[in-house]
Coordinates of C-alpha atoms and ligand atoms in Angstrom, one line a residue:
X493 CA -46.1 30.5 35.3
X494 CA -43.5 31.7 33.0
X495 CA -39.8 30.8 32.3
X496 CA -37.7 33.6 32.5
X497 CA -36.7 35.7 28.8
X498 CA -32.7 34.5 29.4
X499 CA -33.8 31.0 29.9
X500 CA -35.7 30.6 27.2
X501 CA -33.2 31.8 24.7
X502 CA -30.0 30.2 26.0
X503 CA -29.1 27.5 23.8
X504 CA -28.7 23.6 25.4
X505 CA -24.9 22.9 24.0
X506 CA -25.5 20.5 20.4
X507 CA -22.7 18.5 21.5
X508 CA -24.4 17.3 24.7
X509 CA -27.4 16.6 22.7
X510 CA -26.0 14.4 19.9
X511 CA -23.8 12.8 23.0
X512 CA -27.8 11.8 24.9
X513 CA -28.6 10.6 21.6
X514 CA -26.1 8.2 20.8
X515 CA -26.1 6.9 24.2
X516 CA -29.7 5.8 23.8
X517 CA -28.4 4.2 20.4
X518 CA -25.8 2.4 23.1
X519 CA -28.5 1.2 25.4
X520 CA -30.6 0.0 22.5
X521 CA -27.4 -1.9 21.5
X522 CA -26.9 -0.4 18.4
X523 CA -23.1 -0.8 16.6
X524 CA -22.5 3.2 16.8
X525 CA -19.1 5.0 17.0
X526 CA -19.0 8.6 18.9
X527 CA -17.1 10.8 17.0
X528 CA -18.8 13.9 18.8
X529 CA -17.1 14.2 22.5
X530 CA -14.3 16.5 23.4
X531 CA -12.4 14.4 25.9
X532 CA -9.4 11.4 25.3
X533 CA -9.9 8.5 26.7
X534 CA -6.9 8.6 29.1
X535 CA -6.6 8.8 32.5
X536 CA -4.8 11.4 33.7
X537 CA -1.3 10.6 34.9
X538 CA -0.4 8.0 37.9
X539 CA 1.7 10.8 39.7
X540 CA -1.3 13.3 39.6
X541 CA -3.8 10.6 41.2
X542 CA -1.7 10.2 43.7
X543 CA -1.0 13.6 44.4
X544 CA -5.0 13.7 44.9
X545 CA -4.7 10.6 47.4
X546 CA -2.4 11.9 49.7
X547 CA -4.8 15.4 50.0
X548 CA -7.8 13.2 51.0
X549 CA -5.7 13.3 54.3
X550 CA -6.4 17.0 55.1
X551 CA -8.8 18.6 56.6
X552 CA -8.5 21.5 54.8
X553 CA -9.1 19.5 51.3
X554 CA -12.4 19.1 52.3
X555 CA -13.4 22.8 53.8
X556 CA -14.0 26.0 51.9
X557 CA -11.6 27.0 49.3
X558 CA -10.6 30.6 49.3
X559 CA -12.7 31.9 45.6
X560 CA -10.1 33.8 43.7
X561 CA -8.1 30.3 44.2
X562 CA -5.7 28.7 46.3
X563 CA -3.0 31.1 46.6
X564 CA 0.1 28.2 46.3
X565 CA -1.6 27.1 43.0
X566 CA -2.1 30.8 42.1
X567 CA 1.5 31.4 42.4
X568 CA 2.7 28.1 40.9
X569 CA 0.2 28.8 37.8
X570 CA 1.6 32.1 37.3
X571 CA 5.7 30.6 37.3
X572 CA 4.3 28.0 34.9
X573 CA 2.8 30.2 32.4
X574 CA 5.5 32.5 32.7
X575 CA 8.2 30.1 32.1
X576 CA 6.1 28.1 29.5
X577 CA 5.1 31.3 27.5
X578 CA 9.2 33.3 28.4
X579 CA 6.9 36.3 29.5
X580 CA 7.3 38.2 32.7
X581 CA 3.5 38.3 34.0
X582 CA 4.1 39.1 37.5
X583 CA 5.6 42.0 36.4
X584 CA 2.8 42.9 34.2
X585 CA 0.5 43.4 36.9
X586 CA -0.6 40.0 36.3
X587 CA -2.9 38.0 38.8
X588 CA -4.6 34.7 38.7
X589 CA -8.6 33.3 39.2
X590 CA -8.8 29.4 39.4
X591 CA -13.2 28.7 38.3
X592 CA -14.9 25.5 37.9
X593 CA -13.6 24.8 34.3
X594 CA -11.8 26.9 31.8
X595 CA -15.7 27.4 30.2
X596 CA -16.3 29.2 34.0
X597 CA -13.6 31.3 33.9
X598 CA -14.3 32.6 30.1
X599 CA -17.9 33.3 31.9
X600 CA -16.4 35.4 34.1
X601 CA -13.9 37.2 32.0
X602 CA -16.9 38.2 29.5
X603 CA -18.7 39.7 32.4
X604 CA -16.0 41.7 34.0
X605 CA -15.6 43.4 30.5
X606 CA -18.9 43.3 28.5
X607 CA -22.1 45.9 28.6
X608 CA -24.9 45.6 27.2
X609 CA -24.0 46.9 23.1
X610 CA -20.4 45.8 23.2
X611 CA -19.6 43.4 20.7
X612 CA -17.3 40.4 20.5
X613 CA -15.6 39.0 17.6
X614 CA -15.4 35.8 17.3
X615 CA -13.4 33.8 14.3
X616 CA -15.9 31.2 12.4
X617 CA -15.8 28.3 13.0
X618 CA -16.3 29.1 16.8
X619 CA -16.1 26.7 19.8
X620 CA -20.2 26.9 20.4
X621 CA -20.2 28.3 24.1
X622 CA -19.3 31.9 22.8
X623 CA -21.9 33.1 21.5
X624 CA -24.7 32.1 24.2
X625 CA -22.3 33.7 26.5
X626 CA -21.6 36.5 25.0
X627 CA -25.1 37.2 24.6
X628 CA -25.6 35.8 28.4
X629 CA -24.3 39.2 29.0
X630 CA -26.3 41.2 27.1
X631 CA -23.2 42.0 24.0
X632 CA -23.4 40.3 20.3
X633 CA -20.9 38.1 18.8
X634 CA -19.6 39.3 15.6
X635 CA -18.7 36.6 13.5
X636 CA -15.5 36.8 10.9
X637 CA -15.7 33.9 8.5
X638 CA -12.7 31.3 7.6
X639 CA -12.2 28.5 5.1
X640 CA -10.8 25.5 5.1
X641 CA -8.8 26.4 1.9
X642 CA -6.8 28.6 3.8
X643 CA -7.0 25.9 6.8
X644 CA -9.4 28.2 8.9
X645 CA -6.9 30.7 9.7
X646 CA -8.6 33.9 8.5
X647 CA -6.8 37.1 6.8
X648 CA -6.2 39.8 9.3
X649 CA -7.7 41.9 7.5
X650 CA -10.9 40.0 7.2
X651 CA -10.8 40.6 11.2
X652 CA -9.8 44.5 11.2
X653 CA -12.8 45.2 8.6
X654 CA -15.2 43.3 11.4
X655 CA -14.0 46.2 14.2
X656 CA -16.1 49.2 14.8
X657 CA -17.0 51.8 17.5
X658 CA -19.0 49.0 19.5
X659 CA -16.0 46.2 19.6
X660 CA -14.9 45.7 23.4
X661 CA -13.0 42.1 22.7
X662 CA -11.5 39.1 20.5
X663 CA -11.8 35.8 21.5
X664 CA -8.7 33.8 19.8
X665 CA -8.6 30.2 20.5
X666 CA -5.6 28.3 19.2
X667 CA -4.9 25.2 19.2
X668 CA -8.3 25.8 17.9
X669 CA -12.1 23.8 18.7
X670 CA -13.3 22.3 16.2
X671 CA -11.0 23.4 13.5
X672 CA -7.7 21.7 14.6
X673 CA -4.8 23.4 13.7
X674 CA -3.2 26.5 15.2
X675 CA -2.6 29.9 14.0
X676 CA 0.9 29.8 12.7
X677 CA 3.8 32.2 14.1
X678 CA 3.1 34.7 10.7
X679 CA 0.0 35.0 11.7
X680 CA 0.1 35.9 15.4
X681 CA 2.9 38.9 14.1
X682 CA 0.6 39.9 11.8
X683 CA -2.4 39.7 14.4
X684 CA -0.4 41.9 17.0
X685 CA 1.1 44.1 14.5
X686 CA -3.1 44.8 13.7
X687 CA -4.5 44.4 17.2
X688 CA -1.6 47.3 18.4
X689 CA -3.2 49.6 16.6
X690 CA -6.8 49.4 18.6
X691 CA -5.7 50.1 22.2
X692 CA -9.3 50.1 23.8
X693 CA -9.8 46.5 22.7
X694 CA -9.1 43.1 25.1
X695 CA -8.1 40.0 23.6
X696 CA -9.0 36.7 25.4
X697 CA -6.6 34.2 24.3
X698 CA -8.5 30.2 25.0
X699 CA -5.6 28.4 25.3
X700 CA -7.2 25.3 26.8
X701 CA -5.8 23.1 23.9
X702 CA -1.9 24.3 24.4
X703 CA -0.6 21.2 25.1
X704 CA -2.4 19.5 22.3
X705 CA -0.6 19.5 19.5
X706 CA 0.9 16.6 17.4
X707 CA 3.0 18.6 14.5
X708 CA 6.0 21.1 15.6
X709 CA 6.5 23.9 16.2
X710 CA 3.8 24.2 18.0
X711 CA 1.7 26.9 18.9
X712 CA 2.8 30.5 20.2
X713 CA 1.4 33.7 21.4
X714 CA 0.7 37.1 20.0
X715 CA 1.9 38.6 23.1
X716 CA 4.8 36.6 23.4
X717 CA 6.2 38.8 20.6
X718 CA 4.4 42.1 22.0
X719 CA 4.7 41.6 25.5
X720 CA 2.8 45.6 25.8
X721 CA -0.5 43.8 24.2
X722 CA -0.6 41.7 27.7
X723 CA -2.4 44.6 29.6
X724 CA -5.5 43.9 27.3
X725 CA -5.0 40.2 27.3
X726 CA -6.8 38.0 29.1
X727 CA -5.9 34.0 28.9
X728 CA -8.2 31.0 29.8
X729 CA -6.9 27.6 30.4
X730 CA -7.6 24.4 32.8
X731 CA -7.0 21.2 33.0
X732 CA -9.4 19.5 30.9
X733 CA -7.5 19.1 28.4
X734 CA -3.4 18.7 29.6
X735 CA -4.1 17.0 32.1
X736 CA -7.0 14.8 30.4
X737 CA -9.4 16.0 33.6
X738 CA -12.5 16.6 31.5
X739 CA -14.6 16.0 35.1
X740 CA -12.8 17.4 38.0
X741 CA -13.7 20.8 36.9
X742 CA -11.0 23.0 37.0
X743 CA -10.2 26.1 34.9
X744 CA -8.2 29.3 35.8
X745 CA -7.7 32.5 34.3
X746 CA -4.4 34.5 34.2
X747 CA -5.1 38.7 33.4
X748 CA -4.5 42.2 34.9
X749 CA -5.1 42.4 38.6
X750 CA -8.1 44.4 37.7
X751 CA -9.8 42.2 35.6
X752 CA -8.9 39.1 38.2
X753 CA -10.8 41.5 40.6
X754 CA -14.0 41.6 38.9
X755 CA -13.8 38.0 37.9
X756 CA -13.9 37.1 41.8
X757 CA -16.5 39.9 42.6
X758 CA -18.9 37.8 39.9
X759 CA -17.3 34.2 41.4
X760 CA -17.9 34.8 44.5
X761 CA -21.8 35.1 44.4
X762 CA -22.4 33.1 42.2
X763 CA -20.2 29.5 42.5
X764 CA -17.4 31.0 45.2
X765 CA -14.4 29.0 45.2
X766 CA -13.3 25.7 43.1
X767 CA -13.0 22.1 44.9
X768 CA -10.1 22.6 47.2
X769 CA -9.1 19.0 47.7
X770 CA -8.4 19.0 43.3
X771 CA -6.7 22.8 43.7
X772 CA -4.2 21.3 46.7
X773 CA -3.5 18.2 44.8
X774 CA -2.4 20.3 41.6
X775 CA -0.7 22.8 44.1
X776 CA 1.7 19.8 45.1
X777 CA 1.9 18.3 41.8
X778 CA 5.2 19.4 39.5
X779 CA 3.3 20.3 36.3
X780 CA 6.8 18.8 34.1
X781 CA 5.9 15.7 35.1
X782 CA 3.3 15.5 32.1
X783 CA 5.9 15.8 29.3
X784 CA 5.6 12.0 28.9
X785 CA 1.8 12.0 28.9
X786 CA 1.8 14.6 26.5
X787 CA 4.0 12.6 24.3
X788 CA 1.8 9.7 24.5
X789 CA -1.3 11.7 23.6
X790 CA 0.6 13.7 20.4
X791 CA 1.8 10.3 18.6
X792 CA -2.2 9.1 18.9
X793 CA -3.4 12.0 17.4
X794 CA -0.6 12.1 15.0
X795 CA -1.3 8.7 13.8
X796 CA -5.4 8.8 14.0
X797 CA -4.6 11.8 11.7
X798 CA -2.6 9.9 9.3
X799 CA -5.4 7.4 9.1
X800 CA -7.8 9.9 8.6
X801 CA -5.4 11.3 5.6
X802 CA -5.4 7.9 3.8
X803 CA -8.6 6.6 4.4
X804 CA -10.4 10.5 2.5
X805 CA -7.4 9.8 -0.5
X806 CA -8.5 6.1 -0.8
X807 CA -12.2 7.1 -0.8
X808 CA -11.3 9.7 -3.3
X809 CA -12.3 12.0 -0.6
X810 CA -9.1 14.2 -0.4
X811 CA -10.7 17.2 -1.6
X812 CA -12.9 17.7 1.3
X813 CA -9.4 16.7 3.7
X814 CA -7.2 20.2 5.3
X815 CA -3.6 19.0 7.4
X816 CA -4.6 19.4 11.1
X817 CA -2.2 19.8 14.0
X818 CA -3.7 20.3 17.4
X819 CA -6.7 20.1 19.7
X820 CA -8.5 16.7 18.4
X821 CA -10.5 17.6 16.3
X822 CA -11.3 17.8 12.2
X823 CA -13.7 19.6 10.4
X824 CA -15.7 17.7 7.6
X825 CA -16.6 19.9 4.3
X826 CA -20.2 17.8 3.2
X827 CA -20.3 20.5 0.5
X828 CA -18.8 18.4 -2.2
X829 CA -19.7 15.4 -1.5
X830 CA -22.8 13.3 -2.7
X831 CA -24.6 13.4 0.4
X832 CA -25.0 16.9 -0.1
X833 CA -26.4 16.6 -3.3
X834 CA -28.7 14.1 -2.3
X835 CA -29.8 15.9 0.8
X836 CA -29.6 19.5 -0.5
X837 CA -31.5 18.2 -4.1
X838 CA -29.8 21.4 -5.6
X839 CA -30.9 23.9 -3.3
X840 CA -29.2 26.4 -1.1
X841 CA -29.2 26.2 2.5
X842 CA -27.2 24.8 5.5
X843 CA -28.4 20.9 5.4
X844 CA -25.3 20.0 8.3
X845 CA -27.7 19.0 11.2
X846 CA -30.1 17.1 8.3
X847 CA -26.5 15.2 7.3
X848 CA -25.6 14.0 10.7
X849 CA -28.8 13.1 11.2
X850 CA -29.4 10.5 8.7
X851 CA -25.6 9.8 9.3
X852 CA -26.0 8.8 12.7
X853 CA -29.2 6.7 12.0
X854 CA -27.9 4.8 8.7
X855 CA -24.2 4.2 10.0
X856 CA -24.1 5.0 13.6
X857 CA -21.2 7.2 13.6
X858 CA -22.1 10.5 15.6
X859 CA -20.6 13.8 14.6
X860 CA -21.5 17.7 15.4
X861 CA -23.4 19.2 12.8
X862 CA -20.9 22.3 11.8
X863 CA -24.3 24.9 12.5
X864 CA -23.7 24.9 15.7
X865 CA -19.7 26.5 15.2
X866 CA -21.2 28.5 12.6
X867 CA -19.6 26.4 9.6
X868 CA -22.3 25.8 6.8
X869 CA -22.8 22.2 5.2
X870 CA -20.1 20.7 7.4
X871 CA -19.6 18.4 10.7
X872 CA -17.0 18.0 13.4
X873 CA -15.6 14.8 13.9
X874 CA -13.0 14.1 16.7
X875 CA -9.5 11.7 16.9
X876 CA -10.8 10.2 20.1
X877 CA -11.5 6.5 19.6
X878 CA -8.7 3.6 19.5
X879 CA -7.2 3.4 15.9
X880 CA -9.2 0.1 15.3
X881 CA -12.8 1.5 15.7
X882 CA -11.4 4.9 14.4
X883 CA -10.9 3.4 10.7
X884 CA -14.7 1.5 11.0
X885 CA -16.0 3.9 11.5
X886 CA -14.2 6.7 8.8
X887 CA -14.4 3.7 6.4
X888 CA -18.0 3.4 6.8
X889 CA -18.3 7.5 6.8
X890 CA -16.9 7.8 3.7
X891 CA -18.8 4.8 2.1
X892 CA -22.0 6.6 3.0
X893 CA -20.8 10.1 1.8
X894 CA -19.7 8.9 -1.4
X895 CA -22.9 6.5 -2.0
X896 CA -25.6 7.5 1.1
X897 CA -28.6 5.5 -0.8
Ligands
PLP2310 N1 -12.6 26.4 25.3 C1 -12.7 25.5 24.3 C2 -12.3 25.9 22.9 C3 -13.2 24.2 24.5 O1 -13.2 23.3 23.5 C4 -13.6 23.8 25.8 C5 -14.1 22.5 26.1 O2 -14.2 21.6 25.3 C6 -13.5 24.8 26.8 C7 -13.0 26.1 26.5 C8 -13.9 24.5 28.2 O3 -13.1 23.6 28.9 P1 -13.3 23.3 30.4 O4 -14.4 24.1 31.0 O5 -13.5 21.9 30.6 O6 -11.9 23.8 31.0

């Protein structure tokens, strides 16, 4: 009996995998520190988990959900995102799809777009889902290359050169995963002032990290500028990440009625609606009252940051350190350090899943090898843990890059 083509090719997520590993390092009560996972470890806030308690008293929090979304959320996530972003999207034809997850509704948004042949381009280092979903519906991701020297915020014109004939879309995702920083407002003007000038192409804008940033001004919008360039944008967003929701599984898209048409076509044979008694819970919920929790999160990951800052400059490490701003997340350049000599013995070649391998054994500190964002010789690491075990464990990093025998 044989597996089907599709099956065998997609790609199990890295991230999950180096997660399985280190929790067998846990259970084999190892000292190890997860530097891998994409998720705080805060609750989300009191008001919201109450706002959930009260729905467990209807009967409709428990029954089918309607599958574009419930329409009071719809409306309330369109007045949000209007007011948050000073656009007019009801007026721009704009509709709204709440999916399972943010990753659902990017899903969906590739395949009311993509044919087979179309191509995508994506901006390196990429959040890994993109390309196995791009390719999930048949198109190829096209991949434009960024640097940490210029804090992985690549030249527009890097990105026009990578359009051709065949380019349907743009994925931009800023606060950005796993760089962490966000384009600045120069470079969204310039982006628009490009992207203006190719009217058949759609720009999906992940904005799942909008909330998460720890440096003003914060991050803005191309179209916020352009407001024309919304009838080709489509944004992605959730609560994952605001709200600190990793697990309740809800995402939403915001886009042209016409695109939110097809989306719910696809959604509703495949997964139909998303859990109602979570969509009625955030339909009651007044979405200002996270400015505090927000506030809380930023000053972490503005401290974890500084740490991270000081303890690279007192390894003598600053040469591989960038400023990040958003998202939680840092991106670690092996490339001149001495592990990578000692692992690479000279030659050429992308040694990053080799790296945080033997890092992960020797030290116990788990990281993403940067492969699997498309970022040669490199690893994600994530401002997640409490400061204490945060500094063990960079402390002991950069022991073992400086002197890993
Ligand atoms: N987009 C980016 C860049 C992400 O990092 C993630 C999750 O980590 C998602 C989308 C998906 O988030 P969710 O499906 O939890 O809303």
């Amino acid at each position: 009996m044989k597996l089907s083509k599709k099956a065998l090719s997609a790609q199990k997520s890295v991230t999950m995998e180096v997660n399985e590993r280190f929790q067998s390092m846990v259970k084999e009560g190892k000292e190890v520190y997860n530097l891998c996972s994409g998720q705080l470890r805060f609750r989300p806030t009191p008001e919201f988990v109450q706002s959930m308690i009260s729905q467990m008293n209807y009967l409709a929090s428990f029954q089918y959900p309607s599958v574009q979304g419930n329409i009071d959320l719809r409306k309330k996530i369109l007045n949000h995102y209007s007011n948050k972003r000073q656009v007019v999207l009801e007026e721009n034809g704009f509709d709204v799809i709440v999916s399972n997850g943010s990753k659902h509704s990017l899903y969906n948004a590739l395949g009311a777009i993509l044919d087979p042949g179309d191509e995508v381009i994506l901006l390196c280092p990429y959040w890994v889902s993109y390309p196995e979903m791009i390719q999930f519906w048949g198109a190829k991701p096209k991949i434009v290359d960024t640097y940490l020297y210029d804090s992985f915020s690549p030249s527009i014109s890097r990105i026009e050169e990578a359009i051709t004939d065949n380019t349907k879309a743009i994925i931009i995702n800023s606060p950005n995963n796993p760089g962490g920083i966000y384009y600045g407002q120069e470079w969204m003007k310039q982006f628009s002032e490009m992207i203006k000038k190719y009217n058949e192409l759609y720009i999906i804008s992940d904005e799942v990290y909008d909330d998460i940033y720890y440096y003003d001004p914060g991050p803005t919008y191309f179209y916020q500028r352009d407001p024309e360039l919304l009838e080709r944008t489509i944004i992605t967003n959730g609560i994952s990440k605001s709200f600190s929701a990793t697990g309740l599984r809800v995402g939403y898209c915001l886009a042209r009625k016409e695109i939110i048409d097809a989306m719910t076509r696809i959604q509703s044979q495949t997964t139909s609606g998303t859990n109602s008694l979570i969509q009625r819970a955030l339909a009651d919920f007044n979405f200002d009252q996270l400015r505090d929790f927000h506030e809380e999160i930023r000053e972490m990951l503005r401290e974890l940051s500084i740490d991270l800052r000081e303890i690279f400059r007192q390894a003598n490490l600053s040469h591989c350190w960038y400023q990040t701003n958003s998202a939680y997340y840092f991106m670690l350049d092996f490339s001149r350090t001495e592990i990578y000599n000692e692992v690479s013995k000279g030659k050429e070649g992308d040694y990053s899943e080799e790296i945080c391998e033997l890092i992960l054994e020797k030290i116990g500190v788990a990281l993403v090898p940067g492969s699997s964002f498309g970022l040669k010789n490199s690893a994600r690491l994530s401002l997640i843990l409490e400061p204490m075990p945060f500094r063990n464990a960079l402390e002991k990093l950069c022991q073992f890059l400086n002197n890993p025998t």
